[in-house]
Short mmCIF file of C-alpha atoms and ligand atoms in Angstrom, two decimals:
data_model
loop_
_atom_site.label_atom_id
_atom_site.label_comp_id
_atom_site.label_asym_id
_atom_site.label_seq_id
_atom_site.Cartn_x
_atom_site.Cartn_y
_atom_site.Cartn_z
CA ASP K 293 11.95 12.83 7.43
CA SER K 294 14.71 11.55 9.83
CA PRO K 295 15.34 8.16 10.64
CA GLU K 296 13.62 8.24 14.12
CA ASP K 297 10.45 9.86 12.34
CA LEU K 298 10.21 6.86 9.89
CA LEU K 299 10.99 4.26 12.44
CA ALA K 300 8.36 5.48 14.67
CA GLY K 301 5.59 5.44 11.66
CA LEU K 302 6.13 1.78 10.91
CA THR K 303 3.68 -0.68 11.91
CA PHE K 304 3.33 -4.44 10.65
CA PRO K 305 0.43 -6.98 10.63
CA PRO K 306 0.36 -9.53 13.33
CA GLY K 307 2.89 -12.37 12.52
CA PHE K 308 4.53 -10.28 10.07
CA VAL K 309 8.08 -12.52 9.13
CA PHE K 310 11.21 -10.24 9.42
CA GLY K 311 14.43 -11.91 8.15
CA ALA K 312 17.46 -11.55 6.11
CA ALA K 313 18.44 -13.20 2.87
CA THR K 314 21.91 -14.97 1.39
CA ALA K 315 22.84 -17.38 -1.36
CA ALA K 316 24.91 -20.39 -1.35
CA TYR K 317 28.01 -19.21 -3.79
CA GLN K 318 27.86 -15.80 -2.25
CA ILE K 319 28.73 -16.54 1.27
CA GLU K 320 30.06 -20.33 1.77
CA GLY K 321 33.09 -20.16 0.50
CA ALA K 322 34.74 -23.91 1.05
CA ALA K 323 34.56 -24.32 -2.58
CA ASP K 324 36.71 -27.53 -2.62
CA GLU K 325 35.71 -29.21 0.53
CA ASP K 326 33.74 -32.25 1.63
CA GLY K 327 33.45 -33.56 -2.05
CA ARG K 328 31.60 -30.52 -3.34
CA GLY K 329 31.15 -30.38 -7.26
CA ARG K 330 32.06 -27.29 -9.67
CA SER K 331 29.21 -25.11 -10.61
CA ILE K 332 28.72 -22.72 -13.35
CA TRP K 333 29.50 -19.89 -10.95
CA ASP K 334 33.21 -21.24 -10.07
CA THR K 335 33.81 -21.74 -13.79
CA TYR K 336 32.57 -18.41 -14.53
CA SER K 337 34.57 -16.52 -11.93
CA HIS K 338 37.74 -18.47 -12.43
CA THR K 339 37.36 -17.36 -16.12
CA PRO K 340 39.68 -14.11 -16.59
CA GLY K 341 37.75 -10.91 -17.51
CA ARG K 342 34.68 -12.06 -16.16
CA THR K 343 34.24 -10.90 -12.55
CA PHE K 344 35.38 -7.50 -11.17
CA GLY K 345 39.15 -7.85 -10.21
CA GLY K 346 38.88 -11.76 -10.66
CA HIS K 347 36.95 -12.23 -7.58
CA THR K 348 35.53 -15.48 -6.97
CA GLY K 349 33.50 -17.33 -4.45
CA ASP K 350 36.33 -19.63 -3.20
CA VAL K 351 36.46 -18.08 0.07
CA ALA K 352 33.66 -15.76 0.08
CA CYS K 353 32.72 -15.11 4.03
CA ASP K 354 33.58 -18.56 4.89
CA HIS K 355 30.13 -19.07 5.99
CA TYR K 356 30.60 -22.80 5.57
CA HIS K 357 32.80 -23.00 8.67
CA ARG K 358 31.40 -19.71 10.41
CA TYR K 359 27.87 -20.79 10.30
CA ARG K 360 27.32 -20.97 14.25
CA ASP K 361 28.73 -17.57 14.38
CA ASP K 362 26.56 -15.94 11.73
CA VAL K 363 23.28 -17.91 13.27
CA ALA K 364 24.47 -16.17 16.85
CA LEU K 365 24.55 -12.81 14.94
CA MET K 366 21.18 -13.27 13.26
CA ARG K 367 19.77 -14.15 16.57
CA GLU K 368 21.24 -10.99 18.19
CA LEU K 369 19.75 -8.87 15.15
CA GLY K 370 16.33 -10.26 16.49
CA LEU K 371 15.55 -12.04 13.07
CA SER K 372 12.74 -14.19 13.00
CA ALA K 373 13.57 -15.97 9.86
CA TYR K 374 16.73 -16.48 7.59
CA ARG K 375 16.33 -17.30 3.80
CA PHE K 376 19.38 -19.09 2.37
CA SER K 377 20.14 -21.31 -0.53
CA VAL K 378 21.51 -24.68 -0.92
CA SER K 379 24.23 -25.31 -3.16
CA TRP K 380 23.25 -28.22 -5.80
CA PRO K 381 26.67 -29.17 -6.24
CA ARG K 382 27.56 -29.91 -2.85
CA VAL K 383 24.67 -32.30 -2.75
CA LEU K 384 25.16 -33.82 -6.02
CA PRO K 385 28.49 -33.13 -7.41
CA GLU K 386 27.86 -34.30 -10.91
CA GLY K 387 24.49 -32.77 -10.72
CA ALA K 388 22.66 -36.16 -10.50
CA GLY K 389 23.28 -39.60 -9.40
CA ARG K 390 25.74 -39.81 -6.49
CA VAL K 391 24.61 -38.00 -3.38
CA GLU K 392 27.09 -36.32 -1.43
CA GLN K 393 26.21 -36.99 2.56
CA ARG K 394 28.52 -34.36 3.87
CA GLY K 395 27.05 -31.75 1.95
CA LEU K 396 23.76 -32.53 3.08
CA ASP K 397 25.03 -32.86 6.61
CA PHE K 398 26.14 -29.23 6.32
CA TYR K 399 22.63 -28.05 5.67
CA ARG K 400 21.06 -30.36 8.46
CA ARG K 401 23.57 -28.67 11.28
CA LEU K 402 22.66 -25.34 9.64
CA VAL K 403 19.36 -25.73 10.16
CA ASP K 404 19.49 -27.24 13.59
CA GLU K 405 21.40 -24.52 14.60
CA LEU K 406 18.64 -22.01 13.34
CA LEU K 407 16.02 -23.93 15.02
CA GLU K 408 17.79 -23.44 18.08
CA ALA K 409 18.08 -20.27 17.87
CA GLY K 410 14.34 -19.96 17.17
CA ILE K 411 14.96 -18.91 13.71
CA ASP K 412 12.64 -19.83 10.78
CA PRO K 413 14.66 -21.54 8.09
CA TRP K 414 13.27 -20.24 4.54
CA LEU K 415 15.18 -22.69 2.17
CA THR K 416 15.87 -21.72 -1.64
CA LEU K 417 16.94 -24.67 -3.79
CA TYR K 418 18.46 -22.73 -6.63
CA HIS K 419 20.16 -19.69 -6.37
CA TRP K 420 22.14 -19.75 -9.69
CA ASP K 421 24.58 -22.20 -8.84
CA LEU K 422 24.21 -25.06 -11.47
CA PRO K 423 26.80 -28.15 -11.33
CA GLN K 424 28.89 -27.61 -14.14
CA ALA K 425 28.45 -31.11 -15.09
CA LEU K 426 24.78 -30.32 -16.15
CA GLN K 427 26.13 -27.28 -18.15
CA ASP K 428 28.67 -29.65 -20.10
CA ARG K 429 25.34 -31.36 -21.15
CA GLY K 430 23.66 -27.93 -22.19
CA GLY K 431 22.38 -26.83 -18.88
CA TRP K 432 19.24 -24.76 -18.79
CA ALA K 433 18.92 -24.76 -22.56
CA ASP K 434 18.59 -28.28 -22.39
CA ARG K 435 15.03 -29.81 -21.37
CA ASP K 436 16.70 -32.62 -19.51
CA THR K 437 17.99 -30.27 -16.65
CA ALA K 438 14.46 -29.33 -15.52
CA ALA K 439 14.00 -33.22 -14.59
CA ARG K 440 17.34 -33.19 -12.91
CA PHE K 441 16.38 -30.01 -10.89
CA ALA K 442 13.25 -31.86 -9.89
CA ASP K 443 15.10 -34.90 -9.08
CA TYR K 444 17.87 -32.84 -6.65
CA SER K 445 14.76 -30.93 -5.02
CA ALA K 446 13.24 -34.68 -4.09
CA VAL K 447 16.61 -35.55 -2.45
CA VAL K 448 16.81 -32.19 -0.62
CA VAL K 449 13.37 -32.25 0.58
CA ASP K 450 13.86 -36.09 1.61
CA ALA K 451 16.71 -34.98 3.97
CA LEU K 452 15.66 -31.45 5.32
CA GLY K 453 11.62 -31.75 5.04
CA ASP K 454 11.30 -32.84 8.48
CA ARG K 455 13.09 -29.62 9.89
CA VAL K 456 12.49 -27.20 7.25
CA ARG K 457 9.09 -25.51 6.74
CA HIS K 458 9.37 -23.11 3.95
CA TRP K 459 10.79 -24.19 0.55
CA SER K 460 11.43 -22.12 -2.48
CA THR K 461 12.19 -23.65 -5.98
CA LEU K 462 13.86 -20.84 -7.72
CA ASN K 463 15.47 -17.48 -7.23
CA GLU K 464 14.90 -15.13 -10.17
CA PRO K 465 14.78 -17.04 -13.19
CA MET K 466 15.02 -13.81 -15.22
CA CYS K 467 18.55 -13.63 -14.00
CA SER K 468 19.87 -17.24 -14.71
CA SER K 469 18.33 -17.09 -18.01
CA LEU K 470 18.25 -13.81 -19.60
CA ILE K 471 21.53 -12.14 -17.87
CA GLY K 472 23.26 -15.56 -18.23
CA HIS K 473 22.41 -16.45 -21.50
CA MET K 474 21.65 -13.21 -23.38
CA ALA K 475 23.98 -10.63 -21.68
CA GLY K 476 26.43 -13.09 -20.50
CA ALA K 477 27.06 -11.02 -17.70
CA HIS K 478 26.34 -14.05 -15.25
CA ALA K 479 27.18 -17.63 -15.66
CA PRO K 480 27.32 -19.42 -17.79
CA GLY K 481 28.20 -16.29 -19.77
CA LEU K 482 26.38 -16.78 -23.19
CA GLN K 483 25.05 -14.21 -25.68
CA ASP K 484 22.53 -16.45 -27.51
CA PRO K 485 19.08 -15.51 -28.04
CA VAL K 486 17.85 -19.07 -28.78
CA ALA K 487 19.74 -20.48 -25.48
CA ALA K 488 18.04 -17.79 -23.44
CA SER K 489 14.55 -18.23 -24.46
CA ARG K 490 15.22 -22.03 -23.99
CA ALA K 491 16.48 -21.47 -20.23
CA VAL K 492 13.55 -19.34 -19.42
CA HIS K 493 11.02 -22.12 -20.44
CA HIS K 494 13.20 -25.02 -19.02
CA LEU K 495 13.53 -22.87 -15.45
CA LEU K 496 9.84 -22.76 -15.15
CA LEU K 497 9.33 -26.32 -16.03
CA GLY K 498 11.88 -27.06 -13.39
CA HIS K 499 10.05 -24.93 -11.02
CA GLY K 500 6.77 -26.84 -11.78
CA LEU K 501 8.33 -30.04 -11.55
CA ALA K 502 10.11 -29.71 -8.14
CA ALA K 503 6.62 -27.99 -6.75
CA GLY K 504 5.01 -31.31 -7.66
CA ARG K 505 7.67 -33.19 -5.53
CA LEU K 506 7.45 -30.68 -2.85
CA ARG K 507 3.80 -30.91 -2.78
CA ALA K 508 4.04 -34.73 -2.46
CA ALA K 509 6.67 -34.58 0.03
CA GLY K 510 3.99 -32.68 2.30
CA VAL K 511 5.97 -29.65 2.83
CA GLU K 512 4.13 -26.48 5.29
CA SER K 513 4.71 -24.34 2.26
CA PHE K 514 6.50 -23.69 -0.96
CA GLY K 515 6.98 -20.50 -3.69
CA ILE K 516 9.10 -19.40 -6.20
CA THR K 517 11.01 -15.98 -5.91
CA LEU K 518 10.67 -13.73 -9.08
CA ASN K 519 12.59 -10.17 -9.31
CA PHE K 520 10.54 -7.38 -10.63
CA THR K 521 11.80 -4.23 -12.75
CA PRO K 522 8.96 -1.99 -12.93
CA MET K 523 9.28 -0.29 -16.53
CA SER K 524 8.12 2.99 -17.59
CA PRO K 525 8.37 4.52 -21.08
CA ALA K 526 10.54 7.80 -21.51
CA THR K 527 7.64 9.60 -23.25
CA ASP K 528 4.12 8.55 -24.44
CA SER K 529 5.32 8.17 -28.03
CA PRO K 530 3.99 5.01 -29.62
CA ALA K 531 7.77 3.81 -30.05
CA ASP K 532 8.87 4.38 -26.40
CA LEU K 533 5.33 2.83 -25.17
CA ASP K 534 6.05 -0.46 -27.13
CA ALA K 535 9.68 -0.65 -25.93
CA ALA K 536 8.46 -0.42 -22.30
CA ARG K 537 5.71 -3.02 -23.21
CA ARG K 538 8.70 -5.24 -24.65
CA LEU K 539 10.89 -5.13 -21.99
CA ASP K 540 7.96 -5.50 -18.98
CA GLY K 541 6.94 -8.17 -20.84
CA GLN K 542 10.48 -10.30 -20.69
CA GLN K 543 11.59 -8.76 -17.21
CA ASN K 544 8.59 -9.27 -15.42
CA ARG K 545 5.04 -10.64 -17.22
CA MET K 546 7.22 -13.64 -19.01
CA PHE K 547 7.77 -15.21 -15.42
CA LEU K 548 4.65 -14.32 -13.39
CA ASP K 549 1.91 -15.08 -15.53
CA PRO K 550 2.92 -18.69 -16.68
CA VAL K 551 3.41 -19.48 -12.84
CA VAL K 552 0.06 -17.62 -11.58
CA SER K 553 -2.02 -18.18 -14.49
CA GLY K 554 -0.54 -21.10 -16.68
CA ALA K 555 0.05 -18.71 -19.89
CA TYR K 556 2.73 -16.79 -21.25
CA PRO K 557 1.69 -13.45 -22.40
CA ALA K 558 0.74 -13.40 -26.05
CA ASP K 559 2.83 -10.29 -27.13
CA VAL K 560 5.86 -11.89 -25.65
CA VAL K 561 5.26 -15.08 -27.09
CA ASP K 562 4.88 -13.37 -30.45
CA ASP K 563 8.05 -11.07 -29.86
CA LEU K 564 10.23 -13.97 -29.33
CA ALA K 565 8.95 -15.90 -32.26
CA ALA K 566 9.71 -12.66 -34.07
CA ALA K 567 13.26 -12.82 -32.73
CA GLY K 568 13.85 -16.18 -33.72
CA ALA K 569 14.02 -17.52 -30.28
CA PRO K 570 10.64 -19.05 -29.80
CA LEU K 571 9.43 -20.61 -26.15
CA PRO K 572 9.82 -24.61 -26.43
CA VAL K 573 6.82 -25.19 -24.88
CA GLN K 574 5.63 -28.89 -25.27
CA ASP K 575 1.95 -30.15 -24.51
CA GLY K 576 1.03 -30.15 -20.94
CA ASP K 577 4.11 -27.80 -19.83
CA LEU K 578 2.15 -24.83 -18.88
CA GLU K 579 -0.18 -26.75 -16.49
CA ILE K 580 3.00 -28.00 -14.58
CA ILE K 581 4.41 -24.99 -14.47
CA ALA K 582 1.29 -23.30 -12.98
CA ALA K 583 1.27 -25.53 -9.85
CA PRO K 584 -0.67 -23.98 -7.19
CA LEU K 585 1.68 -21.79 -4.77
CA ASP K 586 1.44 -20.88 -1.38
CA TRP K 587 3.28 -17.63 -1.53
CA LEU K 588 5.16 -15.64 -4.24
CA GLY K 589 8.45 -14.24 -3.33
CA VAL K 590 9.07 -11.01 -4.61
CA ASN K 591 12.68 -9.53 -4.93
CA TYR K 592 12.58 -5.36 -5.69
CA TYR K 593 15.39 -3.32 -6.30
CA PHE K 594 14.82 -0.24 -8.93
CA GLU K 595 12.45 0.66 -11.39
CA GLN K 596 13.64 1.48 -15.19
CA THR K 597 12.63 4.28 -18.02
CA VAL K 598 13.06 2.99 -21.17
CA ARG K 599 12.85 4.71 -24.90
CA ALA K 600 13.04 3.03 -28.24
CA GLY K 601 16.32 3.50 -30.30
CA ALA K 602 19.65 2.27 -31.42
CA ARG K 603 21.64 1.28 -28.23
CA PRO K 604 24.78 3.27 -27.70
CA ALA K 605 27.90 1.69 -27.67
CA ASP K 606 28.74 2.42 -24.18
CA LYS K 607 25.68 0.61 -23.21
CA PRO K 608 26.39 -3.15 -21.62
CA PRO K 609 24.83 -5.89 -24.11
CA THR K 610 21.27 -6.09 -23.33
CA SER K 611 19.66 -8.94 -21.42
CA PHE K 612 16.24 -8.77 -23.62
CA ILE K 613 15.73 -10.80 -26.60
CA GLY K 614 15.17 -8.27 -29.41
CA GLY K 615 16.25 -5.64 -27.04
CA GLU K 616 18.64 -3.90 -29.56
CA ASN K 617 16.57 -1.31 -30.30
CA VAL K 618 15.77 -0.22 -26.69
CA VAL K 619 17.72 1.87 -24.49
CA GLU K 620 17.56 2.08 -20.66
CA LEU K 621 17.67 5.66 -19.53
CA ASP K 622 20.09 6.22 -16.44
CA PRO K 623 18.50 6.91 -13.44
CA GLU K 624 17.37 10.33 -12.02
CA GLY K 625 18.75 11.63 -8.59
CA PRO K 626 20.78 9.88 -6.70
CA THR K 627 21.97 5.99 -7.24
CA THR K 628 23.49 3.29 -5.36
CA THR K 629 27.23 2.03 -6.18
CA MET K 630 25.36 -0.62 -8.18
CA GLY K 631 24.30 2.39 -10.39
CA TRP K 632 20.43 1.72 -9.32
CA GLY K 633 18.07 4.20 -9.01
CA ILE K 634 15.81 4.44 -5.75
CA SER K 635 12.15 4.44 -5.82
CA PRO K 636 10.16 3.62 -2.81
CA ARG K 637 7.32 4.58 -4.75
CA ALA K 638 7.61 2.07 -7.44
CA PHE K 639 7.76 -0.66 -4.59
CA THR K 640 4.41 0.59 -3.37
CA ASP K 641 2.82 0.30 -7.02
CA LEU K 642 4.39 -2.98 -7.82
CA LEU K 643 3.19 -4.73 -4.69
CA LEU K 644 -0.67 -3.20 -5.42
CA TRP K 645 0.12 -4.27 -9.15
CA LEU K 646 0.86 -7.98 -7.82
CA GLY K 647 -2.25 -8.00 -5.78
CA ALA K 648 -4.35 -7.28 -8.63
CA LYS K 649 -2.25 -9.75 -10.82
CA ALA K 650 -2.74 -12.92 -8.50
CA PRO K 651 -5.51 -12.30 -6.10
CA GLY K 652 -5.49 -14.39 -3.08
CA LEU K 653 -1.47 -15.22 -3.20
CA PRO K 654 0.37 -13.89 -0.63
CA LEU K 655 3.49 -11.96 -1.11
CA MET K 656 6.72 -12.39 0.56
CA ILE K 657 9.24 -9.91 -0.08
CA THR K 658 12.45 -12.28 -0.49
CA GLU K 659 14.70 -9.38 -1.14
CA ASN K 660 15.37 -5.84 -1.04
CA GLY K 661 18.39 -3.72 -0.25
CA SER K 662 20.94 -1.63 -1.58
CA ALA K 663 24.87 -1.32 -1.93
CA TRP K 664 27.06 1.35 -0.63
CA ASP K 665 30.80 2.11 0.21
CA ASP K 666 31.04 1.48 3.98
CA VAL K 667 33.52 3.42 6.03
CA VAL K 668 34.91 1.69 8.88
CA ASP K 669 35.96 4.46 11.58
CA ALA K 670 38.68 4.81 14.01
CA GLU K 671 36.23 2.91 16.35
CA GLY K 672 35.74 0.04 14.21
CA ALA K 673 31.99 1.23 13.92
CA VAL K 674 30.16 1.40 10.24
CA HIS K 675 27.79 4.27 9.80
CA ASP K 676 25.76 3.58 6.60
CA PRO K 677 22.94 6.55 6.59
CA GLU K 678 22.32 5.98 2.94
CA ARG K 679 21.54 2.50 3.76
CA VAL K 680 19.43 3.32 6.65
CA ASP K 681 17.58 5.50 4.72
CA PHE K 682 17.15 2.83 1.71
CA LEU K 683 15.49 0.54 4.46
CA LEU K 684 13.22 2.66 6.13
CA ARG K 685 11.60 4.42 3.04
CA HIS K 686 11.20 0.89 1.51
CA LEU K 687 9.73 -0.58 4.77
CA ALA K 688 7.21 2.42 4.66
CA ALA K 689 6.41 2.00 1.27
CA MET K 690 5.63 -1.79 1.78
CA THR K 691 3.35 -1.05 4.80
CA ALA K 692 1.53 1.63 2.53
CA ALA K 693 1.12 -0.99 0.28
CA ILE K 694 -0.33 -3.29 2.91
CA GLU K 695 -2.65 -0.46 4.10
CA ARG K 696 -3.95 -0.36 0.37
CA GLY K 697 -4.85 -4.06 0.68
CA ALA K 698 -1.52 -5.70 -0.67
CA ASP K 699 -1.26 -9.32 1.33
CA VAL K 700 2.16 -9.14 1.92
CA ARG K 701 3.46 -11.49 4.72
CA GLY K 702 7.19 -11.11 5.42
CA TYR K 703 10.14 -8.84 4.52
CA PHE K 704 13.86 -10.37 4.29
CA ALA K 705 16.50 -7.61 3.78
CA TRP K 706 19.32 -8.49 1.23
CA SER K 707 21.77 -8.94 2.51
CA LEU K 708 22.72 -10.83 6.14
CA MET K 709 26.23 -9.50 5.52
CA ASP K 710 28.31 -8.36 2.54
CA ASN K 711 29.07 -10.94 0.16
CA PHE K 712 30.23 -11.87 -3.34
CA GLU K 713 27.97 -9.70 -5.42
CA TRP K 714 28.38 -12.05 -8.69
CA ALA K 715 30.24 -10.10 -11.30
CA ARG K 716 30.69 -7.15 -9.49
CA GLY K 717 32.84 -9.24 -6.74
CA TYR K 718 33.47 -7.88 -3.40
CA ALA K 719 33.37 -4.36 -4.30
CA GLN K 720 29.75 -4.15 -3.68
CA ARG K 721 28.37 -4.15 -0.43
CA PHE K 722 24.63 -5.06 0.46
CA GLY K 723 24.93 -6.17 4.28
CA LEU K 724 23.43 -4.91 7.47
CA VAL K 725 26.65 -6.72 9.07
CA HIS K 726 29.73 -5.29 7.22
CA VAL K 727 32.35 -8.42 6.44
CA ASP K 728 36.33 -7.31 6.72
CA TYR K 729 37.38 -9.92 3.98
CA ASP K 730 41.11 -10.13 5.54
CA THR K 731 40.11 -10.79 8.87
CA GLN K 732 36.58 -12.21 8.20
CA ARG K 733 35.54 -10.09 11.09
CA ARG K 734 31.68 -9.06 11.12
CA THR K 735 30.66 -5.53 12.35
CA VAL K 736 26.88 -4.86 12.70
CA LYS K 737 26.35 -1.61 10.46
CA ASP K 738 24.05 1.29 11.70
CA SER K 739 21.52 -0.45 9.27
CA GLY K 740 21.69 -3.71 11.07
CA ARG K 741 20.91 -1.64 14.40
CA VAL K 742 18.05 0.03 12.97
CA TYR K 743 16.42 -2.98 11.30
CA ALA K 744 17.07 -4.87 14.88
CA GLU K 745 15.04 -2.10 16.21
CA VAL K 746 12.02 -2.13 13.98
CA LEU K 747 12.07 -5.47 14.59
CA ARG K 748 11.98 -5.27 18.60
CA ARG K 749 9.34 -2.47 18.23
CA HIS K 750 7.44 -5.05 15.96
CA ARG K 751 7.74 -7.97 18.61
CA GLU K 752 6.97 -5.88 21.87
CA GLY K 753 4.28 -4.26 19.87
C1 LIG C 962 19.43 -10.41 -7.11
N1 LIG C 962 18.82 -6.67 -12.35
O1 LIG C 962 20.24 -10.16 -8.15
C2 LIG C 962 20.11 -11.75 -6.38
O2 LIG C 962 19.15 -12.76 -5.89
C3 LIG C 962 21.18 -11.49 -5.47
O3 LIG C 962 21.47 -12.81 -5.30
C4 LIG C 962 21.86 -10.30 -5.62
O4 LIG C 962 23.13 -10.23 -4.90
C5 LIG C 962 21.04 -9.08 -5.33
O5 LIG C 962 19.90 -9.16 -6.25
C6 LIG C 962 21.75 -7.81 -5.42
O6 LIG C 962 22.29 -7.70 -6.81
C7 LIG C 962 19.92 -9.11 -8.96
O7 LIG C 962 19.96 -6.24 -12.93
C8 LIG C 962 20.63 -9.02 -10.05
O8 LIG C 962 17.91 -6.31 -12.47
C9 LIG C 962 20.58 -8.33 -11.05
C10 LIG C 962 19.08 -7.67 -11.24
C11 LIG C 962 18.14 -7.71 -10.36
C12 LIG C 962 18.51 -8.67 -9.02
#
C-alpha cells in the first residue's frame, strides 16, 4: 500500500490522544547546570567502552535551553499531547533530602509553555536516570530506593500537580532492572542475577508506593509504562516452547501481572528461585504494587522468536535470569538500524492480549517508533520513507485492534526528535524531527509531516 492509501484508511475514536515522547537524559543536556546531581547514566556514559563512540548525554539536544523552540515545533506538528520525563537528580541532587528549586523551575516553565500551546503534558517520573548518590547506597537492588522514589514523586507532584493532569510512575522497569543489572548493557552496568531480581521487585514496589502518593495528591490520572516483546517459539518442540514461556515470563508477565492482578506469575517465581535469584517479596508488597491504575502505558517495538540451546559466543549477554540456554533468533525480513524486526501484526495481537489480561483498563501507547539512517538532501530536507511506512502500518495495526475491542485511548510516537539512544549513542535516530548535533538545527522529516497530516485529518474529522 502507498502511504496515501494507508493514510486514507486510518480512523480513530473521538478524543483519541496523539502525541510524541522523549526522556530527560536523552534530550536535555545541561548536565552540570542549575545544581543538577549526577545520575547512573552520567556515570555509565562517561565510563570508557560503555556507549557507542563514548557518547554521553552532556549536551544531547540541548533541550534544557531550547525547550521553547521545541514546544513551538510540537505545535507546528499539531500534537495534542507531549510525554516527557523529569530528571530525578535535577530535583533532588543527592537523590533524597535537599530539593533543588532551579530543577523544579525548569519543569514548571516547560509545562507552562506546553499549556500555553494547548498541548497536554504527560509526565513520567522515572525514565532510567537514578541519582548516583542512591546507586552508591545500593540502587534499585536495595529496598530503600523504592521509598526514596515515593518521596521524590511527592516532591514533584507537590510542585506540578496543579498543572499536570497525567502522570506516569516508571518507564519500562524491565529495561532498568534486567538490561541494567543482568545484561549490563544499560546503567548501572551490572551482570548480577540476584541484583537484577531484587531491582525488579523494588522498582515495582516503588511504583506502588508512588501511586499512593499520586492518588493522595488527587491527580486526574496516572499509570505505569511497560514495554512488551511478544515471544514465539522457533518450533513447537517442548524445549522451544519452554524457552518462549520463560522469556515471555520475565519480559512481559513478570511486570504486567503484579501491577494488574497483584501476583507474580507462579512459573516465573519458580524459574527465579531455581536460578538462585528469588524475588524479595515481603508481606503486603503485592497489595501496594497492585494499586488501581487509570491506564496502562504500552511501549511496543518488535517481536522475538526464541529457541532452546546453548547461547552462541557472538550473542550479547542475556538480559534474562537463567537465560543462558535460550537463543534469540535473528529477525526475518528487513530490520531497522537497531537490528529490530518489523511486525505490525504482533502489535495488533499484543493489544488484544492486553485487553484480555486487563479488562476495563484503558491502554495508552506511550512509545512506538523506528530507527533509520537519515539522509539530509541538498535542499536540507530529510526523506525517511521507511519511518513513514513503519508509522502508518503501526497506526493501522493499532486501529485494527481498536476495531476488535481493544480500549486504546492514545498514541505517542517515539520520538519527537533524534536523541541520545542510550548505549547506542547518537548513531540511532528515532525522531520525527531530525537533529543536526553540530548546529542543534531541527528539521521536520517526511515522517513528521505525515504524522502532522494524520493528526490534522483526525482533528478536522
Ligand atoms: C525504549 N528492548 O527502550 C525506551 O523507553 C526509550 O528511551 C528508547 O529510546 C526507545 O525504547 C528505543 O530504544 C527500549 O531491547 C530499549 O526490548 C530496549 C528494548 C526495548 C525498549
